[in-house]
XYZ file of C-alpha atoms in Angstrom:
767
model
C 107.111 131.320 -29.635
C 107.381 133.825 -32.432
C 106.115 137.410 -32.299
C 103.955 136.820 -35.383
C 102.111 134.099 -33.614
C 101.381 136.443 -30.705
C 100.003 139.039 -33.108
C 97.847 136.447 -34.776
C 96.372 135.251 -31.487
C 95.931 138.825 -30.340
C 94.099 139.788 -33.527
C 91.750 136.809 -33.105
C 90.926 137.851 -29.547
C 90.348 141.407 -30.680
C 87.972 140.293 -33.426
C 85.981 138.212 -30.967
C 85.723 141.099 -28.492
C 84.790 143.648 -31.157
C 82.081 141.361 -32.506
C 80.524 140.962 -29.046
C 80.534 144.721 -28.448
C 78.885 145.457 -31.798
C 76.097 143.080 -30.873
C 75.501 144.665 -27.463
C 75.562 148.286 -28.635
C 76.914 149.529 -25.277
C 80.700 149.619 -25.933
C 82.326 152.828 -24.755
C 85.364 152.850 -27.063
C 85.701 151.057 -30.401
C 88.620 148.663 -30.863
C 89.817 150.325 -34.062
C 90.241 153.744 -32.409
C 91.988 152.160 -29.410
C 94.420 150.130 -31.518
C 95.520 153.218 -33.359
C 96.622 154.893 -30.087
C 98.491 151.982 -28.566
C 102.055 152.459 -27.592
C 104.668 149.771 -27.828
C 104.250 148.778 -24.147
C 100.516 148.664 -24.392
C 100.852 146.566 -27.525
C 102.892 143.994 -25.594
C 100.273 144.027 -22.810
C 97.521 143.482 -25.321
C 99.347 140.559 -26.851
C 99.917 139.039 -23.428
C 96.288 139.387 -22.273
C 95.071 138.091 -25.630
C 97.105 134.978 -25.157
C 95.791 134.628 -21.557
C 92.193 134.942 -22.681
C 92.635 132.359 -25.438
C 94.404 129.911 -23.103
C 92.427 130.796 -19.984
C 91.923 127.314 -18.582
C 95.565 126.339 -18.775
C 96.738 129.681 -17.422
C 94.251 129.576 -14.512
C 95.374 126.112 -13.493
C 99.148 126.275 -14.095
C 100.050 129.952 -13.711
C 97.659 131.253 -11.099
C 100.317 133.265 -9.248
C 101.498 135.012 -12.437
C 97.844 135.716 -13.286
C 97.323 137.363 -9.884
C 100.386 139.529 -10.407
C 99.096 140.644 -13.795
C 95.640 141.428 -12.340
C 97.243 143.471 -9.546
C 99.067 145.537 -12.159
C 95.739 146.162 -13.878
C 93.594 144.586 -16.576
C 93.532 146.510 -19.857
C 90.292 148.393 -20.315
C 89.212 146.490 -23.430
C 89.880 143.118 -21.809
C 88.006 143.815 -18.559
C 84.653 142.565 -19.766
C 85.903 139.158 -20.913
C 88.437 138.784 -18.074
C 85.870 139.609 -15.362
C 83.520 137.021 -16.836
C 86.328 134.471 -16.924
C 87.440 135.265 -13.367
C 83.981 134.701 -11.924
C 83.047 131.923 -14.400
C 79.939 133.815 -15.529
C 80.082 132.663 -19.162
C 77.287 130.529 -20.546
C 75.077 130.741 -17.408
C 71.558 129.277 -17.844
C 70.021 132.314 -16.145
C 71.103 134.469 -19.087
C 68.292 132.982 -21.185
C 65.732 134.009 -18.534
C 66.749 137.659 -18.565
C 64.287 138.758 -21.222
C 61.440 136.969 -19.433
C 62.343 138.611 -16.120
C 62.102 142.061 -17.678
C 58.483 141.395 -18.598
C 57.572 140.709 -14.961
C 56.779 143.241 -12.250
C 59.006 143.629 -9.197
C 57.859 145.025 -5.799
C 61.142 146.980 -5.613
C 60.636 149.029 -8.783
C 59.844 152.274 -6.969
C 62.963 152.018 -4.818
C 65.124 151.215 -7.825
C 63.730 154.197 -9.782
C 64.370 156.477 -6.849
C 68.038 155.450 -6.445
C 69.008 155.326 -10.146
C 69.417 159.087 -10.349
C 71.877 158.936 -7.440
C 74.063 156.314 -9.126
C 77.086 157.886 -10.840
C 75.309 161.233 -11.265
C 78.376 162.798 -12.976
C 79.122 159.964 -15.381
C 78.118 160.517 -18.993
C 76.523 157.117 -19.335
C 74.148 157.640 -16.378
C 73.841 161.428 -16.148
C 70.804 162.012 -18.345
C 67.354 161.119 -17.039
C 65.746 158.136 -18.811
C 68.973 157.617 -20.756
C 70.203 154.295 -22.024
C 72.488 153.870 -19.019
C 69.687 154.440 -16.485
C 67.356 152.144 -18.406
C 69.768 149.192 -18.568
C 70.718 149.773 -14.906
C 67.030 149.590 -13.970
C 66.588 146.408 -16.005
C 69.480 144.585 -14.344
C 68.455 145.627 -10.808
C 64.841 144.680 -11.452
C 65.810 141.287 -12.899
C 67.967 140.467 -9.870
C 65.241 141.556 -7.400
C 62.982 138.987 -9.075
C 65.628 136.247 -9.030
C 66.615 136.742 -5.363
C 63.479 137.855 -3.543
C 65.090 137.477 -0.130
C 67.632 140.203 -0.875
C 65.503 142.061 -3.390
C 67.108 145.469 -3.777
C 69.682 147.071 -1.487
C 71.267 150.519 -1.734
C 74.884 150.317 -2.883
C 74.454 147.355 -5.190
C 73.541 149.731 -8.049
C 77.105 151.110 -8.096
C 78.529 147.635 -8.696
C 75.999 146.977 -11.474
C 76.759 150.397 -12.976
C 80.494 149.576 -13.139
C 79.699 146.280 -14.833
C 77.487 148.051 -17.389
C 80.383 150.385 -18.220
C 82.338 147.324 -19.351
C 79.799 144.896 -20.873
C 76.220 144.474 -22.180
C 73.331 144.231 -19.732
C 72.786 140.460 -20.153
C 76.439 139.727 -19.359
C 76.453 142.313 -16.541
C 73.414 140.585 -15.050
C 75.166 137.196 -15.126
C 78.359 138.624 -13.575
C 76.342 140.383 -10.821
C 74.491 137.157 -9.990
C 77.841 135.349 -9.732
C 79.309 138.068 -7.510
C 76.317 137.882 -5.161
C 76.545 134.123 -4.907
C 80.304 133.469 -4.749
C 81.887 136.705 -3.422
C 79.932 137.110 -0.119
C 78.041 140.101 -1.520
C 74.681 138.415 -1.035
C 75.345 138.043 2.715
C 76.432 141.689 2.809
C 73.223 142.877 1.181
C 70.792 140.721 3.164
C 68.329 142.668 5.357
C 70.112 141.470 8.519
C 73.570 142.473 7.102
C 75.202 139.848 9.316
C 78.207 139.543 6.960
C 78.817 143.298 7.143
C 78.972 143.055 10.938
C 81.529 140.259 10.619
C 83.631 142.358 8.223
C 83.513 145.302 10.643
C 84.590 143.040 13.537
C 87.483 141.572 11.538
C 88.582 144.988 10.244
C 88.467 146.491 13.757
C 90.553 143.579 15.064
C 93.170 144.252 12.364
C 93.243 147.948 13.322
C 93.659 147.055 16.993
C 96.515 144.703 16.177
C 98.405 146.753 13.577
C 97.388 150.345 14.459
C 96.785 150.314 18.230
C 97.235 154.077 18.731
C 94.693 154.873 16.048
C 92.325 152.285 17.504
C 92.608 153.882 20.955
C 91.889 157.276 19.418
C 88.845 155.879 17.603
C 87.578 154.399 20.878
C 88.125 157.641 22.743
C 86.183 159.587 20.124
C 83.465 156.884 19.863
C 84.321 156.685 16.174
C 82.974 153.290 15.193
C 84.317 151.333 12.245
C 80.932 151.211 10.532
C 80.864 155.018 10.317
C 83.565 155.104 7.619
C 84.224 151.526 6.444
C 80.739 150.131 5.744
C 80.563 151.804 2.302
C 84.032 150.368 1.465
C 82.731 146.806 1.828
C 79.278 147.398 0.311
C 80.469 149.205 -2.845
C 84.120 148.015 -3.078
C 85.324 151.677 -2.771
C 83.207 152.769 -5.779
C 81.539 155.570 -3.772
C 84.669 156.592 -1.831
C 87.532 156.620 -4.347
C 87.897 157.997 -7.900
C 86.492 155.661 -10.522
C 89.881 154.628 -12.072
C 91.263 153.723 -8.643
C 88.096 151.873 -7.678
C 88.134 150.021 -10.997
C 91.734 148.815 -10.384
C 90.707 147.639 -6.916
C 87.668 145.935 -8.442
C 90.016 144.038 -10.820
C 91.784 142.577 -7.805
C 88.447 141.964 -6.045
C 87.289 139.855 -9.004
C 90.424 137.739 -8.624
C 91.010 137.586 -4.855
C 87.667 138.519 -3.214
C 87.112 140.728 -0.134
C 90.729 140.379 1.005
C 91.710 143.411 -1.092
C 89.089 145.534 0.719
C 90.687 144.735 4.108
C 94.171 145.432 2.737
C 93.299 148.710 0.999
C 91.275 149.927 3.976
C 94.088 149.288 6.418
C 96.599 150.852 3.990
C 94.471 154.023 3.806
C 94.419 154.202 7.630
C 98.200 153.718 7.807
C 98.752 156.492 5.281
C 96.508 158.912 7.243
C 97.192 157.809 10.807
C 99.061 160.963 11.805
C 96.328 163.301 10.581
C 93.472 161.209 11.996
C 94.923 161.072 15.518
C 94.856 164.869 15.671
C 91.167 165.166 14.657
C 87.921 164.724 16.524
C 85.037 162.622 15.271
C 83.551 165.278 12.984
C 86.970 166.163 11.616
C 87.716 162.513 10.903
C 84.442 162.173 8.989
C 85.315 165.207 6.880
C 88.819 163.807 6.293
C 87.441 160.459 5.035
C 84.927 162.171 2.729
C 87.073 164.976 1.222
C 90.802 164.534 1.834
C 91.404 160.831 1.229
C 89.719 160.718 -2.243
C 92.002 163.542 -3.473
C 95.085 161.732 -2.191
C 94.402 159.024 -4.814
C 94.088 161.344 -7.803
C 97.677 160.535 -8.802
C 96.800 156.880 -9.344
C 96.105 153.612 -7.596
C 99.632 152.155 -7.718
C 100.721 153.715 -4.430
C 97.756 152.524 -2.386
C 97.828 149.045 -3.985
C 101.515 148.722 -3.195
C 100.839 149.767 0.398
C 97.936 147.353 0.592
C 100.108 144.357 -0.158
C 102.520 145.377 2.564
C 99.705 144.985 5.126
C 99.825 141.808 7.170
C 96.806 139.655 6.358
C 96.463 136.230 7.996
C 93.675 134.097 6.558
C 93.768 131.732 9.543
C 93.459 134.645 11.924
C 90.477 135.902 9.926
C 88.824 132.477 10.214
C 89.410 132.523 13.959
C 87.925 135.988 14.206
C 84.928 134.778 12.227
C 84.410 131.960 14.740
C 84.741 134.372 17.650
C 82.258 136.751 16.076
C 79.850 133.887 15.452
C 80.184 132.768 19.075
C 79.641 136.311 20.354
C 76.605 136.804 18.148
C 75.207 133.459 19.252
C 75.603 134.430 22.891
C 74.111 137.819 22.180
C 71.154 136.181 20.506
C 70.750 133.780 23.433
C 70.974 136.633 25.915
C 68.557 138.721 23.874
C 66.190 135.772 23.773
C 66.626 135.370 27.535
C 66.088 139.072 28.155
C 63.070 139.034 25.864
C 61.711 136.028 27.711
C 62.305 137.707 31.067
C 60.592 140.836 29.817
C 57.693 138.751 28.598
C 57.482 137.029 31.978
C 57.717 140.431 33.642
C 54.843 141.692 31.516
C 52.810 138.569 32.259
C 53.498 138.947 35.975
C 52.382 142.568 35.806
C 49.221 141.482 34.044
C 48.643 138.823 36.689
C 49.237 141.378 39.432
C 46.742 143.727 37.800
C 44.255 140.869 37.504
C 44.772 139.901 41.138
C 44.380 143.509 42.226
C 41.143 143.770 40.265
C 39.907 140.498 41.769
C 40.906 141.707 45.240
C 39.099 145.005 44.731
C 36.064 143.160 43.378
C 36.001 140.805 46.360
C 36.385 143.720 48.757
C 33.549 145.572 47.037
C 31.386 142.473 47.143
C 32.169 141.977 50.827
C 31.393 145.596 51.687
C 28.259 145.573 49.523
C 27.130 142.341 51.164
C 27.670 143.768 54.642
C 25.810 146.977 53.752
C 22.946 145.019 52.182
C 22.868 142.712 55.187
C 22.608 145.698 57.535
C 19.825 147.201 55.413
C 17.942 143.909 55.337
C 18.373 143.532 59.107
C 16.943 147.006 59.609
C 14.019 146.251 57.283
C 13.485 142.949 59.081
C 13.390 144.772 62.408
C 10.849 147.281 61.065
C 8.712 144.499 59.602
C 8.799 142.632 62.915
C 7.682 145.779 64.711
C 4.824 146.260 62.264
C 3.919 142.596 62.646
C 3.892 142.934 66.431
C 1.637 145.996 66.136
C -0.715 144.159 63.773
C -0.774 141.134 66.075
C -1.621 143.386 69.008
C -4.423 145.005 67.023
C -5.656 141.575 66.007
C -5.603 140.443 69.629
C -7.505 143.555 70.663
C -10.057 142.952 67.908
C -10.411 139.330 68.992
C -10.802 140.448 72.616
C -13.494 142.916 71.589
C -15.156 140.184 69.562
C -15.081 137.826 72.540
C -16.398 140.574 74.750
C -19.221 141.205 72.295
C -19.958 137.500 72.161
C -19.977 137.358 75.963
C -22.346 140.316 76.064
C -24.633 138.599 73.578
C -24.500 135.403 75.610
C -25.331 137.306 78.761
C -28.255 138.950 77.036
C -29.440 135.605 75.769
C -29.462 134.003 79.206
C -32.992 134.044 80.812
C -33.365 136.183 83.882
C -35.192 134.792 86.878
C -36.988 137.892 88.019
C -38.381 139.168 84.816
C -38.559 138.210 81.192
C -35.857 139.785 78.968
C -36.951 142.801 77.157
C -34.908 143.718 74.062
C -35.612 146.545 71.771
C -34.903 146.465 68.085
C -32.461 149.398 68.464
C -30.204 147.409 70.793
C -30.186 144.558 68.295
C -29.159 146.949 65.508
C -26.443 148.389 67.740
C -25.111 144.907 68.376
C -25.207 144.134 64.682
C -23.216 147.292 63.900
C -20.655 146.392 66.543
C -20.473 142.897 65.040
C -19.918 144.309 61.541
C -17.185 146.652 62.830
C -15.559 143.774 64.679
C -15.616 141.700 61.488
C -14.165 144.579 59.484
C -11.384 145.020 62.019
C -10.768 141.280 61.959
C -10.606 141.305 58.141
C -8.230 144.279 58.197
C -6.110 142.508 60.796
C -6.065 139.383 58.648
C -5.032 141.407 55.559
C -2.331 143.224 57.502
C -1.186 139.912 58.942
C -0.998 138.422 55.455
C 0.962 141.433 54.169
C 3.367 141.164 57.081
C 3.799 137.441 56.431
C 4.508 138.175 52.744
C 7.052 140.810 53.751
C 8.670 138.366 56.161
C 8.898 135.741 53.390
C 10.405 138.318 51.028
C 12.936 139.395 53.652
C 13.796 135.762 54.389
C 14.350 135.141 50.659
C 16.628 138.144 50.377
C 18.429 137.132 53.574
C 18.935 133.649 52.140
C 20.473 135.174 48.981
C 22.856 137.261 51.071
C 26.121 135.734 52.256
C 25.846 134.567 55.826
C 28.583 134.842 58.395
C 30.298 131.657 57.182
C 30.210 132.888 53.556
C 31.656 136.233 54.656
C 34.395 134.371 56.469
C 35.103 132.336 53.315
C 35.203 135.500 51.222
C 37.640 137.009 53.700
C 39.764 133.857 53.479
C 39.696 134.071 49.667
C 40.675 137.739 49.880
C 43.568 136.888 52.185
C 44.650 134.111 49.779
C 44.524 136.518 46.852
C 46.580 139.044 48.809
C 49.152 136.358 49.632
C 49.402 135.301 45.980
C 49.716 138.930 44.981
C 52.551 139.367 47.481
C 54.246 136.223 46.131
C 53.869 137.509 42.575
C 55.358 140.876 43.580
C 58.242 139.101 45.285
C 58.830 136.988 42.157
C 58.677 140.142 40.030
C 61.259 141.860 42.224
C 63.510 138.811 42.012
C 63.152 138.716 38.215
C 63.956 142.414 38.017
C 67.013 141.845 40.178
C 68.040 138.968 37.900
C 67.577 141.185 34.847
C 69.779 143.858 36.432
C 72.373 141.251 37.358
C 72.309 139.853 33.814
C 72.681 143.336 32.360
C 75.643 144.008 34.664
C 77.206 140.680 33.702
C 76.528 141.461 30.040
C 78.243 144.853 30.307
C 81.220 143.214 31.982
C 81.214 140.549 29.290
C 81.198 143.201 26.569
C 84.040 145.017 28.282
C 86.016 141.791 28.450
C 85.335 140.804 24.852
C 86.253 144.296 23.610
C 89.788 144.077 24.936
C 90.236 140.345 24.548
C 92.635 140.419 21.607
C 95.080 142.571 23.582
C 95.169 140.180 26.540
C 97.515 137.286 27.126
C 96.443 133.648 26.604
C 95.952 133.214 30.362
C 93.579 136.127 30.489
C 91.801 134.779 27.446
C 91.380 131.445 29.233
C 90.039 133.275 32.272
C 87.657 135.169 30.016
C 86.453 131.916 28.488
C 85.840 130.535 31.966
C 83.934 133.689 32.842
C 81.918 133.259 29.656
C 81.087 129.717 30.677
C 80.134 130.997 34.126
C 77.924 133.578 32.463
C 76.242 130.862 30.407
C 75.722 128.742 33.530
C 74.175 131.732 35.311
C 71.894 132.348 32.373
C 70.745 128.735 32.392
C 70.311 128.894 36.165
C 68.210 132.063 35.823
C 66.158 130.371 33.127
C 65.588 127.320 35.334
C 64.610 129.532 38.286
C 62.230 131.498 36.086
C 60.635 128.269 34.846
C 60.375 127.007 38.432
C 58.705 130.249 39.543
C 56.367 130.108 36.589
C 55.449 126.515 37.474
C 54.925 127.510 41.096
C 52.768 130.445 40.041
C 50.684 128.188 37.815
C 50.314 125.712 40.706
C 49.122 128.545 42.978
C 46.650 129.661 40.321
C 45.312 126.126 39.961
C 44.979 125.807 43.754
C 43.167 129.140 43.870
C 40.792 128.071 41.114
C 40.177 124.753 42.889
C 39.436 126.567 46.150
C 37.125 129.031 44.404
C 35.246 126.179 42.674
C 34.905 124.283 45.958
C 33.590 127.437 47.657
C 31.093 127.917 44.840
C 29.914 124.320 45.202
C 29.612 124.715 48.987
C 27.622 127.904 48.575
C 25.365 126.256 46.010
C 24.712 123.342 48.384
C 23.937 125.718 51.241
C 21.608 127.751 49.048
C 19.873 124.544 47.934
C 19.399 123.432 51.539
C 18.148 126.853 52.558
C 15.702 126.898 49.630
C 14.412 123.451 50.611
C 13.968 124.618 54.209
C 12.171 127.726 52.971
C 9.868 125.576 50.812
C 9.076 123.344 53.778
C 8.473 126.343 56.030
C 6.222 127.987 53.469
C 4.305 124.738 53.008
C 3.714 124.489 56.762
C 2.707 128.130 56.973
C 0.328 127.641 54.061
C -1.299 124.687 55.818
C -1.611 126.660 59.069
C -3.139 129.590 57.198
C -5.626 127.307 55.468
C -6.615 125.805 58.836
C -6.990 129.295 60.310
C -9.077 130.392 57.315
C -11.398 127.402 57.694
C -11.745 128.072 61.418
C -12.529 131.733 60.772
C -15.142 130.803 58.170
C -16.734 128.358 60.624
C -16.812 130.985 63.366
C -18.256 133.508 60.959
C -21.057 131.102 59.972
C -21.813 130.368 63.628
C -21.845 134.072 64.447
C -24.223 134.792 61.560
C -26.560 131.995 62.679
C -26.535 133.247 66.264
C -27.186 136.790 65.089
C -30.177 135.703 63.051
C -31.533 133.735 65.991
C -31.092 136.722 68.285
C -32.880 139.012 65.835
C -35.797 136.595 65.603
C -35.974 136.284 69.380
C -35.929 140.060 69.815
C -38.685 140.463 67.235
C -40.771 137.776 68.922
C -40.343 139.462 72.287
C -41.335 142.771 70.738
C -44.463 141.184 69.328
C -45.296 139.777 72.795
C -44.907 143.232 74.326
C -47.180 144.740 71.686
C -49.758 142.025 72.291
C -49.629 142.620 76.073
C -50.092 146.351 75.591
C -53.011 145.753 73.253
C -54.538 143.439 75.871
C -54.283 146.152 78.496
C -55.860 148.641 76.140
C -58.681 146.160 75.562
C -59.136 145.730 79.283
C -59.383 149.516 79.660
C -61.932 149.635 76.922
C -63.962 146.933 78.600
C -63.909 148.817 81.884
C -65.026 151.935 80.064
C -67.866 150.006 78.478
C -68.897 148.591 81.816
C -68.896 152.085 83.269
C -71.109 153.409 80.525
C -73.437 150.483 80.830
C -73.757 151.063 84.575
C -74.607 154.641 84.112
C -77.198 153.957 81.445
C -79.015 151.173 83.191
C -78.972 152.857 86.592
C -77.877 149.688 88.293
C -75.514 151.430 90.651
C -76.641 153.713 93.442
C -74.955 156.879 94.432
C -72.690 155.297 97.092
C -71.920 152.253 95.140
C -71.349 154.373 92.037
C -68.767 156.555 93.735
C -67.042 153.518 95.210
C -67.094 151.796 91.860
C -65.739 154.926 90.135
C -62.973 155.156 92.730
C -61.995 151.543 92.099
C -62.036 152.119 88.384
C -59.788 155.138 88.776
C -57.352 153.110 90.826
C -57.311 150.393 88.190
C -56.896 152.983 85.461
C -53.939 154.534 87.351
C -52.316 151.128 87.728
C -52.873 150.396 84.068
C -51.408 153.777 83.154
C -48.378 153.074 85.316
C -47.896 149.723 83.629
C -48.318 151.351 80.188
C -45.824 153.993 81.197
C -43.333 151.295 82.190
C -43.834 149.520 78.910
C -43.389 152.749 77.001
C -40.267 153.477 79.014
C -38.803 150.146 77.901
C -39.679 150.945 74.295
C -38.415 154.542 74.613
C -34.777 153.486 74.847
C -34.446 154.538 71.209
C -35.043 158.058 69.930
C -38.037 157.108 67.788
C -40.885 154.647 68.232
C -40.500 151.259 66.657
C -43.938 151.345 65.030
C -45.716 153.765 62.743
C -48.653 153.849 65.094
C -51.365 151.822 66.720
C -54.835 152.380 65.327
C -57.269 151.646 68.079
C -60.997 151.992 67.533
C -61.580 153.195 71.095
C -58.915 155.738 72.135
C -58.082 157.631 75.209
C -59.738 161.068 75.265
C -59.278 163.392 78.193
C -57.316 163.979 81.264
C -60.131 162.836 83.600
C -59.079 159.215 83.321
C -62.079 158.081 81.289
C -62.134 156.591 77.816
C -64.620 157.533 75.094
C -65.500 155.823 71.870
C -65.118 157.374 68.465
C -67.818 159.512 66.933
C -69.288 156.594 65.128
C -69.440 154.462 68.258
C -70.830 157.351 70.286
C -73.715 157.795 67.855
C -74.748 154.246 68.364
C -74.886 154.670 72.145
C -76.360 151.869 74.146
C -77.325 149.997 71.071
C -74.087 148.199 71.463
C -75.067 146.650 74.795
C -77.142 143.806 73.568
C -75.234 143.228 70.403
C -72.223 141.057 70.915
C -69.934 142.765 68.484
C -66.222 142.886 68.357
C -64.082 145.967 68.336
C -60.831 145.408 66.415
C -57.424 146.889 67.156
C -54.836 146.851 64.353
C -51.116 146.923 65.136
C -48.666 147.922 62.388
C -45.091 147.185 63.422
C -42.325 149.449 61.976
C -39.244 147.194 61.989
C -36.568 148.350 59.532
C -35.117 145.854 57.095
C -31.725 144.859 58.433
C -31.120 141.896 56.158
C -32.716 140.513 53.095
C -33.234 137.333 55.054
C -35.694 139.107 57.458
C -38.252 139.968 54.750
C -40.175 136.756 55.290
C -40.222 137.433 59.071
C -41.731 140.888 58.468
C -44.419 139.388 56.253
C -45.185 136.861 58.971
C -45.438 139.673 61.514
C -47.816 141.662 59.300
C -50.060 138.659 58.889
C -49.871 137.687 62.559
C -53.173 138.120 64.382
C -53.694 137.647 68.071
C -57.305 137.115 69.056
C -58.276 137.556 72.699
C -61.629 135.866 73.487
C -64.029 137.828 75.690
C -67.307 137.202 77.380
C -70.587 137.592 75.627
C -70.944 141.100 77.009
C -67.543 142.264 75.870
C -65.894 142.972 72.462
C -63.232 140.739 70.955
C -59.930 142.259 69.858
C -57.894 140.969 66.954
C -54.210 141.792 66.625
């Protein structure tokens, strides 16, 4: 192939590249100025890469090894844009047409992107100025990707990769290349929120250090200097934040061709080059060494570190095996975390159940104590009510006895006496009536008190029926004991679960210790470790089965407890229903008895009132008889007085006979006075006389035992002898009104007239 042909093909490739850069407006160096400064060697390199670009498909298929060697030596600056697109097959992607539409949309990550843009390449001319073209296109690309991949969104570190792409190509092409890198170069897994791929890279890188640099690995372990403390930024930014930009760009060339393998190689080469210095430093010194010393070691160029990187042993099969081991470990860790989380959840649930049982136990104890206290109070009140009832019954009995005694006295007074006719004054009748009224009042008060006591007894019986009886207290105590037993079982289960958690944690620590030093052990020890892992898994499953069995047992106990509680509630409800029915029957019987007693009392009261009225009438009749007898005696005295006067006037009696006759009259008058005195003594039982007065026409005059007529009768003298006239005596009884029913009797007494017939020589008296 002639040299002229190479120049021709090279010039065509240059024209195509220059045309694309003029359209984008973001080229850093024009092709004309670069071509003028090319040396002879660079000119050959340009010709070679131009031919590769033009015949990319054939070269990629047939001469892949030679292409890798050329990429390791470095891609010319002006060819990087097209070569990177060809390496990742990012040309003609359909998503490129959506870029302008994505920029019109709003992303939830815009604030984060704006905040981190100023920290991206702060010393580079393209990104230094605020709101410059570089920052604007960087924001556009990051925003567009956060809208395309919403799961990843935006992650710190990805802006450095996008910034490097924007240094080489327009923003649309940089966006397509970044999408391809995220999808095909494991960067998307690195930038996911879980960062599971980064953990795998750290595990693989640490295994390589342990195998190839054991002394440095031991020193890192002794200083607790974890791999992620210095190597995580290497994998996330492909050394763009750790090394000088020219060195990082050369490494990025190889990354575009070979993937993350170059990161492992370069990282291990850096550690080999600085092993002696790192072993002598502590953790803080090692951090300072990685941040300040190592970047300056690469100022001379990337060739030395790249050459050392390809002398590092890298076994792809071993890396696959490590990936499987890491996946297995993470799976077990997830299972154990799930198991521990489940055990913690069960522990929390058991604590909640224990708290609930303790509250129920305290509530039952309070109810039991409150029931006992209330029962004691009700018993005391019942005792007091019974005492009051006994007192009221005694008073009622005494009142009834007094009433019977009064009735007996009345009956005795009503019985006729053989010797003499009963003589009752109106005052005694009134006294008896007052005693009867007092007895009735006492009886009514006793009945009211009895009714109040019966109401109190019913109220106390109702409250006693609502209180738990001895059997209910025993059931409550049994429930309390059952709750205590379940609480003790729950505490025992909780202790066992805690012990299992401690055992699992111990086994987990042992497992971690074994897995940490597994790659240094022999195959036999690895087999033993695998068996121990299987044993650990079996123990975990056994613990899970035991936990499920305990949970099932606990649920069964809870169901039994609920069943027992429901049965107790039903039993109590049945007992309360029976007791209420008995109370209703008892109250019905008591009501009937009270109605019978009330009817009997009303009957007795009516009989007593009738008897009282009869007694009052009899007493009044007897009083009228007494008054009539006294009036008759007064009439007889008047007649004797008249006879005496007539004898004196007519001169029928001689001196002897007159004295004898006067003596007889005096004797009769004395007897009559004695009889009147006896009658007055019977009437004088009261303090006042029962009548207003007795108006007698002829009245008693002197102390000589004779009777004289009034002035009017005396003026008439003996003219009354022949005339058969009648002298009238009027009696006005003074009986107080005791009842409204006695008014008619008083009227009858006022109109009553007793006429005593006399001889033709005597006067008639009308009462």
